[in-house]
Short mmCIF file of C-alpha atoms in Angstrom, two decimals:
data_model
loop_
_atom_site.label_atom_id
_atom_site.label_comp_id
_atom_site.label_asym_id
_atom_site.label_seq_id
_atom_site.Cartn_x
_atom_site.Cartn_y
_atom_site.Cartn_z
CA MET A 1 -78.57 -91.49 -190.47
CA SER A 2 -76.13 -88.55 -190.27
CA GLU A 3 -74.29 -89.76 -193.35
CA PHE A 4 -77.62 -89.82 -195.29
CA LEU A 5 -78.45 -86.35 -194.07
CA ALA A 6 -74.97 -85.09 -195.12
CA ALA A 7 -75.37 -86.60 -198.57
CA VAL A 8 -78.82 -84.96 -198.98
CA LEU A 9 -77.48 -81.57 -197.83
CA SER A 10 -74.43 -81.79 -200.17
CA ARG A 11 -76.65 -82.72 -203.12
CA ALA A 12 -79.03 -79.84 -202.35
CA ALA A 13 -76.05 -77.44 -202.09
CA ILE A 14 -74.72 -78.61 -205.44
CA MET A 15 -78.15 -78.14 -207.06
CA VAL A 16 -78.36 -74.59 -205.65
CA LEU A 17 -74.85 -73.70 -206.86
CA GLU A 18 -75.63 -75.11 -210.34
CA ALA A 19 -78.84 -73.05 -210.49
CA LEU A 20 -76.95 -69.89 -209.46
CA LEU A 21 -74.21 -70.56 -212.06
CA VAL A 22 -76.78 -71.07 -214.82
CA ARG A 23 -78.60 -67.87 -213.87
CA LEU A 24 -75.32 -65.93 -213.78
CA PHE A 25 -74.27 -67.35 -217.16
CA GLN A 26 -77.65 -66.40 -218.72
CA ALA A 27 -77.32 -62.88 -217.31
CA LEU A 28 -73.83 -62.50 -218.78
CA VAL A 29 -74.94 -63.81 -222.18
CA THR A 30 -77.94 -61.47 -222.30
CA SER A 31 -75.83 -58.49 -221.26
CA THR A 32 -73.18 -59.34 -223.86
CA PHE A 33 -75.82 -59.61 -226.58
CA ARG A 34 -77.31 -56.27 -225.49
CA VAL A 35 -73.88 -54.60 -225.68
CA SER A 36 -72.91 -56.18 -229.04
CA LEU A 37 -76.40 -55.82 -230.62
CA PRO A 38 -78.07 -52.65 -229.21
CA HIS A 39 -80.49 -52.40 -232.18
CA ALA A 40 -81.78 -55.95 -231.66
CA ALA A 41 -82.77 -55.20 -228.04
#
């Protein structure tokens, strides 16, 4: 049972890290577009 719990926790941690990376990447892309195209924003 502990192995199953460890697998679930590791999968949840990976999902959280992926969500944080996607959000950070989107923030970097939007900030880059705002800097390169100030008139569009």
